[in-house]
DNA sequence: CTAGGGTTAG
């Protein structure tokens, strides 16, 4: 009946012929054709919401407007909900403004829409509008608006909302709590996150997961793992999110035995079959230097989504397998037709920079912007600066930084500083350090690099000045530490470490190797270089650098020919880099070192970094 | 007389 009224209405107004036909076609094709009773509309829209089917809902809305029947609060609310879940936020907002009686539910769904899809600022301003309208936010409002704060890293707003949470007594709710933990985590405040976590006594898995993720996202992967242990002790069963989080934590601490344990657990409990878990494993094995395993798992994925491609591409890239990375990028576009994103390009560009593929690098850097409309971020620039720096084109690198459309971060300047060290450019090095001091005043590593630049140039006053700057600021260099995994156990060594039970054998192995190295032409570094850690040490101390101890231990405790993987918390020093090249040739082994910013594959006297790091 | 929710890999 209504439909025929509508048709009549169309004929009597100046509605176009096309629209008339359109309505006719709805009559014949749509599932709504037989339901012209107003009282059934809410349930129809409800089913649209469940199916996220925007079109029938829109048509129904249009029909209602034309019919002049008006839209009551129930129907209006449902339509706002439909628009909101289908990401038609402008429509949702318009309709929202026309509904006179707005309850908390209506506000919540609109806030949710903007919190999920952005602009996130709108979600926050809606929240404040709601409070000003005299409504009390509830246990649904808070998680939504906190999500918007997380996305914006809006700490001040977040804290204020936390106040509201406490005042309205929702602070023991797990949903609100998880929202708060995530907000604090994304703002870099792990301690506040932990406080929220500790205050909630009736926890659930998601709350545990949120806290583990908070640690993981803020560079405390070992806290993630120990919290997981606590969770198990309290009898909670892990979920997919738990596994994904702890696998990435294990990848970050390079605790491969731990990672393998988690892998086998995942397999026993049937989690490994899940693509999300498998992708986390791909990342973990890649970071631990097991690219073969990573690739096998990658090929097993049921559906390769963007994140999986990214994990595998950057896995190849970080180990310097540029061709494999680029071939995979090609496969991703042609075979899978997955759209690359900014992270894909970080992988692709770092593959180019590690492989020294200057031309390709520029090609991808331009294509990223022109063909994919991705605005370059600091990480992309870092790759390009690395490429330019590699070939000594420092002025061009500096020019590129000045042309950047976003603010250069510490990675960009650090990359330039490093290039200055390698090509002994004091002038630009000073500029880079100046910027780095502004950006991260407490990172001792930066000062050390500049000091080395001065030392290499024989500018001793410069070296002294940098050292004084460091003492004035109370900066201490972190203690160097290297790990090596032997028979599923991690062995850690500090500089000059004598605490390992097999120390004596380790040192005599080093002595034996040094003899062979000297025969092969190795000369220990004599220049008084201010090393990352061991600045004042005598030449014979170089021998006891942590990475050498770890390598020597690895050599004496594994069968000949076994590949070694050593992880170091700082950069590999110049002298050790030379020494390890000799060692790899003498013992005929592949030695992989994962230092703070890259992987070095030493094989047959050469290193994959081509002596640039 | 209802509807709506927090965590997860690169």
mmCIF file of N, CA and C in Angstrom, chain A residues 447-517:
data_model
loop_
_atom_site.group_PDB
_atom_site.id
_atom_site.type_symbol
_atom_site.label_atom_id
_atom_site.label_comp_id
_atom_site.label_asym_id
_atom_site.label_seq_id
_atom_site.Cartn_x
_atom_site.Cartn_y
_atom_site.Cartn_z
ATOM 1 N N UNK A 447 75.911 9.851 20.921
ATOM 2 C CA UNK A 447 77.110 10.586 21.309
ATOM 3 C C UNK A 447 78.358 9.778 20.955
ATOM 4 N N UNK A 448 78.250 8.470 21.176
ATOM 5 C CA UNK A 448 79.393 7.605 20.914
ATOM 6 C C UNK A 448 79.782 7.659 19.442
ATOM 7 N N UNK A 449 78.767 7.644 18.579
ATOM 8 C CA UNK A 449 79.081 7.671 17.150
ATOM 9 C C UNK A 449 79.783 8.972 16.773
ATOM 10 N N UNK A 450 79.273 10.096 17.264
ATOM 11 C CA UNK A 450 79.923 11.368 16.918
ATOM 12 C C UNK A 450 81.345 11.393 17.458
ATOM 13 N N UNK A 451 81.502 10.899 18.660
ATOM 14 C CA UNK A 451 82.830 10.863 19.246
ATOM 15 C C UNK A 451 83.786 10.064 18.366
ATOM 16 N N UNK A 452 83.282 8.977 17.808
ATOM 17 C CA UNK A 452 84.100 8.177 16.894
ATOM 18 C C UNK A 452 84.449 8.938 15.632
ATOM 19 N N UNK A 453 83.504 9.722 15.143
ATOM 20 C CA UNK A 453 83.771 10.509 13.943
ATOM 21 C C UNK A 453 84.922 11.474 14.223
ATOM 22 N N UNK A 454 84.865 12.144 15.387
ATOM 23 C CA UNK A 454 85.940 13.060 15.773
ATOM 24 C C UNK A 454 87.259 12.308 15.893
ATOM 25 N N UNK A 455 87.208 11.164 16.551
ATOM 26 C CA UNK A 455 88.436 10.404 16.776
ATOM 27 C C UNK A 455 89.083 10.010 15.452
ATOM 28 N N UNK A 456 88.252 9.542 14.528
ATOM 29 C CA UNK A 456 88.789 9.115 13.231
ATOM 30 C C UNK A 456 89.409 10.275 12.483
ATOM 31 N N UNK A 457 88.858 11.483 12.701
ATOM 32 C CA UNK A 457 89.386 12.650 12.003
ATOM 33 C C UNK A 457 90.526 13.284 12.786
ATOM 34 N N UNK A 458 90.870 12.682 13.915
ATOM 35 C CA UNK A 458 91.946 13.208 14.737
ATOM 36 C C UNK A 458 91.564 14.464 15.503
ATOM 37 N N UNK A 459 90.277 14.736 15.591
ATOM 38 C CA UNK A 459 89.844 15.941 16.314
ATOM 39 C C UNK A 459 89.581 15.593 17.777
ATOM 40 N N UNK A 460 90.633 15.583 18.529
ATOM 41 C CA UNK A 460 90.516 15.090 19.901
ATOM 42 C C UNK A 460 89.730 16.020 20.805
ATOM 43 N N UNK A 461 89.770 17.339 20.482
ATOM 44 C CA UNK A 461 88.972 18.250 21.327
ATOM 45 C C UNK A 461 87.490 17.897 21.199
ATOM 46 N N UNK A 462 87.123 17.533 19.975
ATOM 47 C CA UNK A 462 85.730 17.152 19.725
ATOM 48 C C UNK A 462 85.355 15.948 20.567
ATOM 49 N N UNK A 463 86.208 14.953 20.546
ATOM 50 C CA UNK A 463 85.956 13.750 21.334
ATOM 51 C C UNK A 463 85.774 14.103 22.802
ATOM 52 N N UNK A 464 86.699 14.962 23.295
ATOM 53 C CA UNK A 464 86.619 15.345 24.703
ATOM 54 C C UNK A 464 85.317 16.073 24.992
ATOM 55 N N UNK A 465 84.918 16.948 24.067
ATOM 56 C CA UNK A 465 83.695 17.721 24.284
ATOM 57 C C UNK A 465 82.483 16.802 24.379
ATOM 58 N N UNK A 466 82.423 15.823 23.485
ATOM 59 C CA UNK A 466 81.284 14.915 23.497
ATOM 60 C C UNK A 466 81.255 14.102 24.796
ATOM 61 N N UNK A 467 82.443 13.665 25.221
ATOM 62 C CA UNK A 467 82.492 12.893 26.466
ATOM 63 C C UNK A 467 82.028 13.729 27.652
ATOM 64 N N UNK A 468 82.434 15.005 27.639
ATOM 65 C CA UNK A 468 82.057 15.878 28.742
ATOM 66 C C UNK A 468 80.528 16.048 28.741
ATOM 67 N N UNK A 469 80.002 16.249 27.533
ATOM 68 C CA UNK A 469 78.555 16.392 27.383
ATOM 69 C C UNK A 469 77.845 15.188 28.005
ATOM 70 N N UNK A 470 78.425 14.035 27.766
ATOM 71 C CA UNK A 470 77.805 12.804 28.282
ATOM 72 C C UNK A 470 77.875 12.752 29.796
ATOM 73 N N UNK A 471 79.029 13.097 30.345
ATOM 74 C CA UNK A 471 79.138 13.049 31.819
ATOM 75 C C UNK A 471 78.227 14.102 32.436
ATOM 76 N N UNK A 472 78.204 15.311 31.813
ATOM 77 C CA UNK A 472 77.345 16.366 32.347
ATOM 78 C C UNK A 472 75.890 15.911 32.417
ATOM 79 N N UNK A 473 75.503 15.161 31.435
ATOM 80 C CA UNK A 473 74.099 14.721 31.405
ATOM 81 C C UNK A 473 73.892 13.402 32.126
ATOM 82 N N UNK A 474 74.929 12.917 32.721
ATOM 83 C CA UNK A 474 74.800 11.666 33.474
ATOM 84 C C UNK A 474 74.475 10.478 32.587
ATOM 85 N N UNK A 475 75.005 10.509 31.354
ATOM 86 C CA UNK A 475 74.688 9.405 30.442
ATOM 87 C C UNK A 475 75.721 8.297 30.552
ATOM 88 N N UNK A 476 75.215 7.117 30.731
ATOM 89 C CA UNK A 476 76.116 5.972 30.749
ATOM 90 C C UNK A 476 75.787 5.102 29.560
ATOM 91 N N UNK A 477 76.822 4.540 29.000
ATOM 92 C CA UNK A 477 76.571 3.639 27.887
ATOM 93 C C UNK A 477 76.055 2.323 28.449
ATOM 94 N N UNK A 478 75.109 1.736 27.749
ATOM 95 C CA UNK A 478 74.589 0.468 28.266
ATOM 96 C C UNK A 478 75.675 -0.596 28.169
ATOM 97 N N UNK A 479 75.588 -1.574 29.042
ATOM 98 C CA UNK A 479 76.571 -2.646 29.043
ATOM 99 C C UNK A 479 76.301 -3.565 27.868
ATOM 100 N N UNK A 480 77.343 -3.893 27.140
ATOM 101 C CA UNK A 480 77.168 -4.764 25.990
ATOM 102 C C UNK A 480 76.884 -6.188 26.441
ATOM 103 N N UNK A 481 75.962 -6.808 25.726
ATOM 104 C CA UNK A 481 75.625 -8.185 26.061
ATOM 105 C C UNK A 481 75.284 -8.914 24.775
ATOM 106 N N UNK A 482 75.748 -10.134 24.654
ATOM 107 C CA UNK A 482 75.403 -10.947 23.492
ATOM 108 C C UNK A 482 74.851 -12.296 23.948
ATOM 109 N N UNK A 483 73.926 -12.811 23.154
ATOM 110 C CA UNK A 483 73.340 -14.101 23.468
ATOM 111 C C UNK A 483 73.622 -15.077 22.340
ATOM 112 N N UNK A 484 73.728 -16.339 22.689
ATOM 113 C CA UNK A 484 73.793 -17.357 21.657
ATOM 114 C C UNK A 484 72.973 -18.538 22.151
ATOM 115 N N UNK A 485 72.301 -19.190 21.205
ATOM 116 C CA UNK A 485 71.465 -20.296 21.599
ATOM 117 C C UNK A 485 72.172 -21.604 21.251
ATOM 118 N N UNK A 486 72.343 -22.461 22.259
ATOM 119 C CA UNK A 486 72.942 -23.765 22.029
ATOM 120 C C UNK A 486 72.060 -24.819 22.679
ATOM 121 N N UNK A 487 71.670 -25.775 21.912
ATOM 122 C CA UNK A 487 70.808 -26.857 22.399
ATOM 123 C C UNK A 487 69.614 -26.333 23.191
ATOM 124 N N UNK A 488 68.858 -25.442 22.549
ATOM 125 C CA UNK A 488 67.649 -24.918 23.160
ATOM 126 C C UNK A 488 67.853 -24.132 24.439
ATOM 127 N N UNK A 489 69.079 -23.711 24.667
ATOM 128 C CA UNK A 489 69.306 -22.913 25.852
ATOM 129 C C UNK A 489 70.019 -21.633 25.428
ATOM 130 N N UNK A 490 69.633 -20.513 26.059
ATOM 131 C CA UNK A 490 70.261 -19.244 25.719
ATOM 132 C C UNK A 490 71.406 -18.972 26.678
ATOM 133 N N UNK A 491 72.580 -18.674 26.111
ATOM 134 C CA UNK A 491 73.743 -18.345 26.938
ATOM 135 C C UNK A 491 74.089 -16.886 26.708
ATOM 136 N N UNK A 492 74.166 -16.127 27.791
ATOM 137 C CA UNK A 492 74.444 -14.697 27.672
ATOM 138 C C UNK A 492 75.854 -14.385 28.127
ATOM 139 N N UNK A 493 76.499 -13.437 27.445
ATOM 140 C CA UNK A 493 77.860 -13.031 27.793
ATOM 141 C C UNK A 493 77.948 -11.518 27.846
ATOM 142 N N UNK A 494 78.540 -10.990 28.914
ATOM 143 C CA UNK A 494 78.830 -9.560 28.986
ATOM 144 C C UNK A 494 80.266 -9.344 28.519
ATOM 145 N N UNK A 495 80.679 -8.084 28.396
ATOM 146 C CA UNK A 495 82.072 -7.814 28.015
ATOM 147 C C UNK A 495 83.000 -8.374 29.079
ATOM 148 N N UNK A 496 84.026 -9.038 28.643
ATOM 149 C CA UNK A 496 85.021 -9.542 29.575
ATOM 150 C C UNK A 496 84.459 -10.524 30.598
ATOM 151 N N UNK A 497 83.366 -11.130 30.223
ATOM 152 C CA UNK A 497 82.664 -12.035 31.146
ATOM 153 C C UNK A 497 83.503 -13.256 31.515
ATOM 154 N N UNK A 498 83.557 -13.553 32.824
ATOM 155 C CA UNK A 498 84.282 -14.748 33.264
ATOM 156 C C UNK A 498 83.353 -15.701 34.000
ATOM 157 N N UNK A 499 82.058 -15.368 33.982
ATOM 158 C CA UNK A 499 81.140 -16.100 34.846
ATOM 159 C C UNK A 499 80.623 -17.402 34.241
ATOM 160 N N UNK A 500 80.785 -17.556 32.944
ATOM 161 C CA UNK A 500 80.238 -18.766 32.332
ATOM 162 C C UNK A 500 81.046 -19.991 32.760
ATOM 163 N N UNK A 501 80.369 -21.093 33.053
ATOM 164 C CA UNK A 501 81.087 -22.285 33.507
ATOM 165 C C UNK A 501 82.189 -22.734 32.548
ATOM 166 N N UNK A 502 82.033 -22.461 31.265
ATOM 167 C CA UNK A 502 83.070 -22.899 30.324
ATOM 168 C C UNK A 502 83.973 -21.752 29.862
ATOM 169 N N UNK A 503 84.054 -20.708 30.715
ATOM 170 C CA UNK A 503 84.849 -19.525 30.383
ATOM 171 C C UNK A 503 86.264 -19.836 29.926
ATOM 172 N N UNK A 504 86.905 -20.721 30.648
ATOM 173 C CA UNK A 504 88.304 -20.997 30.315
ATOM 174 C C UNK A 504 88.447 -21.501 28.893
ATOM 175 N N UNK A 505 87.594 -22.449 28.543
ATOM 176 C CA UNK A 505 87.635 -22.986 27.175
ATOM 177 C C UNK A 505 87.315 -21.893 26.158
ATOM 178 N N UNK A 506 86.374 -21.023 26.514
ATOM 179 C CA UNK A 506 85.989 -19.945 25.606
ATOM 180 C C UNK A 506 87.191 -19.060 25.311
ATOM 181 N N UNK A 507 87.921 -18.673 26.388
ATOM 182 C CA UNK A 507 89.061 -17.787 26.177
ATOM 183 C C UNK A 507 90.192 -18.474 25.419
ATOM 184 N N UNK A 508 90.398 -19.749 25.687
ATOM 185 C CA UNK A 508 91.497 -20.384 24.956
ATOM 186 C C UNK A 508 91.122 -20.588 23.486
ATOM 187 N N UNK A 509 89.828 -20.767 23.224
ATOM 188 C CA UNK A 509 89.395 -20.845 21.823
ATOM 189 C C UNK A 509 89.646 -19.505 21.125
ATOM 190 N N UNK A 510 89.367 -18.418 21.834
ATOM 191 C CA UNK A 510 89.598 -17.092 21.256
ATOM 192 C C UNK A 510 91.080 -16.875 20.959
ATOM 193 N N UNK A 511 91.916 -17.336 21.886
ATOM 194 C CA UNK A 511 93.349 -17.174 21.693
ATOM 195 C C UNK A 511 93.823 -17.976 20.484
ATOM 196 N N UNK A 512 93.324 -19.205 20.402
ATOM 197 C CA UNK A 512 93.685 -20.055 19.269
ATOM 198 C C UNK A 512 93.275 -19.384 17.959
ATOM 199 N N UNK A 513 92.035 -18.855 17.946
ATOM 200 C CA UNK A 513 91.547 -18.210 16.737
ATOM 201 C C UNK A 513 92.367 -16.983 16.382
ATOM 202 N N UNK A 514 92.739 -16.230 17.412
ATOM 203 C CA UNK A 514 93.484 -15.002 17.125
ATOM 204 C C UNK A 514 94.805 -15.308 16.441
ATOM 205 N N UNK A 515 95.445 -16.406 16.881
ATOM 206 C CA UNK A 515 96.674 -16.821 16.217
ATOM 207 C C UNK A 515 96.441 -17.079 14.740
ATOM 208 N N UNK A 516 95.403 -17.843 14.441
ATOM 209 C CA UNK A 516 95.095 -18.176 13.047
ATOM 210 C C UNK A 516 94.713 -16.928 12.260
ATOM 211 N N UNK A 517 94.001 -16.017 12.921
ATOM 212 C CA UNK A 517 93.576 -14.795 12.247
ATOM 213 C C UNK A 517 94.780 -13.946 11.858
#
